[in-house]
Coordinates of N, CA and C in Angstrom, one line a residue:
X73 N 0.8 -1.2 0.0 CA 0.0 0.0 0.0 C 0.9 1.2 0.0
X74 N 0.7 2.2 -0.4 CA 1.2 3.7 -0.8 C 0.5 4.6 -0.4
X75 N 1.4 5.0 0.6 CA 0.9 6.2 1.6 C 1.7 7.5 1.4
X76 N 0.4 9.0 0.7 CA 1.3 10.3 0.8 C 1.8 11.2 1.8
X77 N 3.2 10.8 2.0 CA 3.2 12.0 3.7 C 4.0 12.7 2.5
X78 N 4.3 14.1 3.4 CA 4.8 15.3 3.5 C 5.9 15.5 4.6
X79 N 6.9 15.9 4.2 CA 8.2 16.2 4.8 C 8.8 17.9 4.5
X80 N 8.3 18.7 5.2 CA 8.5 20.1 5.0 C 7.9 20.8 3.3
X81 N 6.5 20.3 3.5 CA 5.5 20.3 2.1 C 6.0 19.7 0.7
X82 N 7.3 18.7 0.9 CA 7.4 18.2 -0.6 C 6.7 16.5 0.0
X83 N 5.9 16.5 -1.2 CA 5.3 15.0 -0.6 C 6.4 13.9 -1.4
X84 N 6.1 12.9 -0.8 CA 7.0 10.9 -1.0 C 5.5 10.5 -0.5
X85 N 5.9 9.2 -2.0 CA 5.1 8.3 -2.0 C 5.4 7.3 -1.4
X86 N 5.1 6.8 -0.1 CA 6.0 6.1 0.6 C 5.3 4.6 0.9
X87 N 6.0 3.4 1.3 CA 5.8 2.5 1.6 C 6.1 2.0 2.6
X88 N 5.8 0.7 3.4 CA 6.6 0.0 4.6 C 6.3 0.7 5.9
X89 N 5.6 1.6 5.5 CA 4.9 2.7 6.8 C 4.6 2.1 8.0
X90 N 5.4 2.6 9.3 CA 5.1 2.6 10.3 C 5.2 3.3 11.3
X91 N 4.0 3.7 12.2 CA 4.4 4.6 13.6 C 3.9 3.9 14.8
X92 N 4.9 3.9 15.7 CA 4.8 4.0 17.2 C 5.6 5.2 17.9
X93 N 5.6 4.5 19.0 CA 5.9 5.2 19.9 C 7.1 5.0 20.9
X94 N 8.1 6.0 21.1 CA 8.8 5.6 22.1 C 9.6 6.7 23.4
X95 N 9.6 6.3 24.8 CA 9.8 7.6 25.4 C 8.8 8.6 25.4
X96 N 7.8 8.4 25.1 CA 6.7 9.4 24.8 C 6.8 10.1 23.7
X97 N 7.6 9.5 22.8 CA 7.8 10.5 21.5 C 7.3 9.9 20.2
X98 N 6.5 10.3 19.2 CA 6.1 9.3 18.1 C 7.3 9.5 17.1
X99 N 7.8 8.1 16.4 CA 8.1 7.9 15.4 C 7.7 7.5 14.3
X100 N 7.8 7.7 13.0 CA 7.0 7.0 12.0 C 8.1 6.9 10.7
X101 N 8.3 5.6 10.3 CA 9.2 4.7 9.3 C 8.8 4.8 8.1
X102 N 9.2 4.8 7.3 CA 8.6 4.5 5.8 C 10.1 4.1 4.6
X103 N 9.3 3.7 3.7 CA 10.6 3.7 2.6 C 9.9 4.0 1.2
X104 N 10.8 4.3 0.5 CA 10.6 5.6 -0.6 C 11.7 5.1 -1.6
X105 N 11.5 5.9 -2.6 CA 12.1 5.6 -3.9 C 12.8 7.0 -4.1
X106 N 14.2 6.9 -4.7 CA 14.7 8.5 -5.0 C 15.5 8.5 -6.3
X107 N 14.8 9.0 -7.6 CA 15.0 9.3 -8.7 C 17.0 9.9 -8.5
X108 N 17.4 9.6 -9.9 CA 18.6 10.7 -10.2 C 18.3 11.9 -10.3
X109 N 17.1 12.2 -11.0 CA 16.2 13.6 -10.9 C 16.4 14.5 -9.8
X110 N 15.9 13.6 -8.5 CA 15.2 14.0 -7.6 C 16.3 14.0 -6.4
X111 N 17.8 13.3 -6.4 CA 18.5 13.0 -5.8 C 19.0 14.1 -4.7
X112 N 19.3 15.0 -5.6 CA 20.0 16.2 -5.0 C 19.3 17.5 -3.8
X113 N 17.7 17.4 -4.4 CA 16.6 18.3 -3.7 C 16.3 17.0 -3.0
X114 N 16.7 15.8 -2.3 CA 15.9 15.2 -1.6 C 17.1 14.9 -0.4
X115 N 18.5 14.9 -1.0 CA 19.1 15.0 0.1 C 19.3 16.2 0.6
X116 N 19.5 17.7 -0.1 CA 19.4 18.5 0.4 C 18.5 18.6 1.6
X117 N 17.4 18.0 1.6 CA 16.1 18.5 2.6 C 16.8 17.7 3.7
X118 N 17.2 16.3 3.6 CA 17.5 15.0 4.7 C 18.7 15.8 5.5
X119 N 19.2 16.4 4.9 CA 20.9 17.5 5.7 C 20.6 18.4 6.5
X120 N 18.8 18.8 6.3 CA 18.2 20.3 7.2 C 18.1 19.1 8.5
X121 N 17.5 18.3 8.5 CA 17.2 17.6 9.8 C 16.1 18.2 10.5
X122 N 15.4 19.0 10.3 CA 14.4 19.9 11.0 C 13.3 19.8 9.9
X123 N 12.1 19.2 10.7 CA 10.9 18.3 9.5 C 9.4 18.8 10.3
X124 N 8.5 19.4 9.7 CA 7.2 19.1 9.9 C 7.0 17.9 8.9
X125 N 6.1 17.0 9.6 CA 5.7 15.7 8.9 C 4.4 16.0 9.0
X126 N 3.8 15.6 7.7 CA 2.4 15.7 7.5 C 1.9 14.3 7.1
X127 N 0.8 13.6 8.1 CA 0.1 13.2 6.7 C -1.6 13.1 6.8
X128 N -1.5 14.1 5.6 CA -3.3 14.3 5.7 C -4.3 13.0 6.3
X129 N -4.3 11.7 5.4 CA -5.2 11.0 5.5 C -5.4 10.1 6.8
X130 N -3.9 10.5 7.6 CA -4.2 9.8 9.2 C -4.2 11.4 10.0
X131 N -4.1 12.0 9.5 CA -4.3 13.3 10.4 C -3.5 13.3 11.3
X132 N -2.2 13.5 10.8 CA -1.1 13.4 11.6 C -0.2 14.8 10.8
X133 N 0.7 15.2 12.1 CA 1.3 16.5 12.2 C 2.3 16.8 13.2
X134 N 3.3 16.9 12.9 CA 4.5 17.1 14.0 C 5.8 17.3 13.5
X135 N 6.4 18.1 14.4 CA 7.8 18.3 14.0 C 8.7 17.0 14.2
X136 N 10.0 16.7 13.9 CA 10.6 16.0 14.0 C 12.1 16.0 13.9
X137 N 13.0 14.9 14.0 CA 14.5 15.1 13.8 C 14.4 13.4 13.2
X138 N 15.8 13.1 12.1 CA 15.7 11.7 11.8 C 16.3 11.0 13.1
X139 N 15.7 9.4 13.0 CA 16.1 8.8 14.4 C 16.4 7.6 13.8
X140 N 16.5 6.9 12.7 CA 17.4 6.3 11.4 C 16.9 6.7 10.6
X141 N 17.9 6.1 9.7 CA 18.0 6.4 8.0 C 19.3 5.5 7.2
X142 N 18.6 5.0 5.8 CA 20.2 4.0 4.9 C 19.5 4.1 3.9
X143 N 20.3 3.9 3.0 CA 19.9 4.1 1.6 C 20.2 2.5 1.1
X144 N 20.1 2.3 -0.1 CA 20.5 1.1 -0.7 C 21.9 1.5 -1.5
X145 N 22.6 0.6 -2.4 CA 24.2 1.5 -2.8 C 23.6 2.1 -4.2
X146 N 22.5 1.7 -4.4 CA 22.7 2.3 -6.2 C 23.3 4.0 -6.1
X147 N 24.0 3.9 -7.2 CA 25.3 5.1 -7.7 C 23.5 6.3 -8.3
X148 N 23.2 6.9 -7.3 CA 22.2 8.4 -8.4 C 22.9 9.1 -9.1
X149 N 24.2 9.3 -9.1 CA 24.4 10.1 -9.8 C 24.9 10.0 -11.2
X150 N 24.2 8.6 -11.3 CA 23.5 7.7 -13.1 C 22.4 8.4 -13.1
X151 N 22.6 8.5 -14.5 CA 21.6 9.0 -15.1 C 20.1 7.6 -15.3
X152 N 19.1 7.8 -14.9 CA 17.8 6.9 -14.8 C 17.9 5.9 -13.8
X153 N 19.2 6.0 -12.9 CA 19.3 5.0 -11.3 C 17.7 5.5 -10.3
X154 N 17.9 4.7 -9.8 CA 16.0 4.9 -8.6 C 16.8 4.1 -7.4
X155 N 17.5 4.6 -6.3 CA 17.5 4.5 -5.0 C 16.6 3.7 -3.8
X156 N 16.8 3.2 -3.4 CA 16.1 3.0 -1.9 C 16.2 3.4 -0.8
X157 N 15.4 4.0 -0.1 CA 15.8 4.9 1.1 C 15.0 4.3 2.3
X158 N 15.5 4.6 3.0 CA 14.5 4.2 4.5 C 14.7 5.4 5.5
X159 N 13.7 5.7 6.1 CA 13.4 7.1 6.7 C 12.8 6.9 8.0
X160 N 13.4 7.1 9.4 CA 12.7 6.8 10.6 C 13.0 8.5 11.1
X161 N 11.8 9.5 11.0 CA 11.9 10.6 12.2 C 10.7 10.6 13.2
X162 N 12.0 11.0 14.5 CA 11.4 11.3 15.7 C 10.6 12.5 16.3
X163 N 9.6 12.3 16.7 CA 8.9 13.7 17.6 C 10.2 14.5 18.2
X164 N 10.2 15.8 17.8 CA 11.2 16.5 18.7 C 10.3 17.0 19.6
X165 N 11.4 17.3 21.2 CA 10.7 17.3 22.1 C 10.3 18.7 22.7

């Protein structure tokens, strides 16, 4: 299933979605696809570390910091390569 969140208003179409909780802080996981296109404006955002997370359809909204993150090795900076990413941020407190 394919769920749209929002990460400082650029949306990912994301998979593998999960949120709990820990410490009293919510987490929520997902994994995503990242074009050669897209490589550069998507790590740029992952380097701010400072995230409003949206996602409309569970009505969820929070600031956050990453609490993991790995990529897969494909080389993006091929021309038509598609990445794997995995994205875990934390409720900042």
């Amino acid at each position: 299933m394919t769920l749209q969140l929002m990460i400082n208003g650029r949306i990912f179409d994301v998979t593998g979605f999960f949120e709990k909780e820990h410490l009293g802080r919510r987490i929520v996981g997902f994994d995503f696809q990242v074009t050669h296109e897209s490589y550069h404006d998507v790590t740029v955002l992952l380097y701010e570390n400072d995230f409003r997370v949206e996602i409309p359809s569970l009505e969820v909204d929070f600031q956050a910091v990453i609490h993991n993150y790995f990529t897969s090795f494909t080389n993006l900076y091929e021309e038509g390569a598609v990445g794997d990413f995995h994205l875990e941020l934390i409720e900042k407190r």
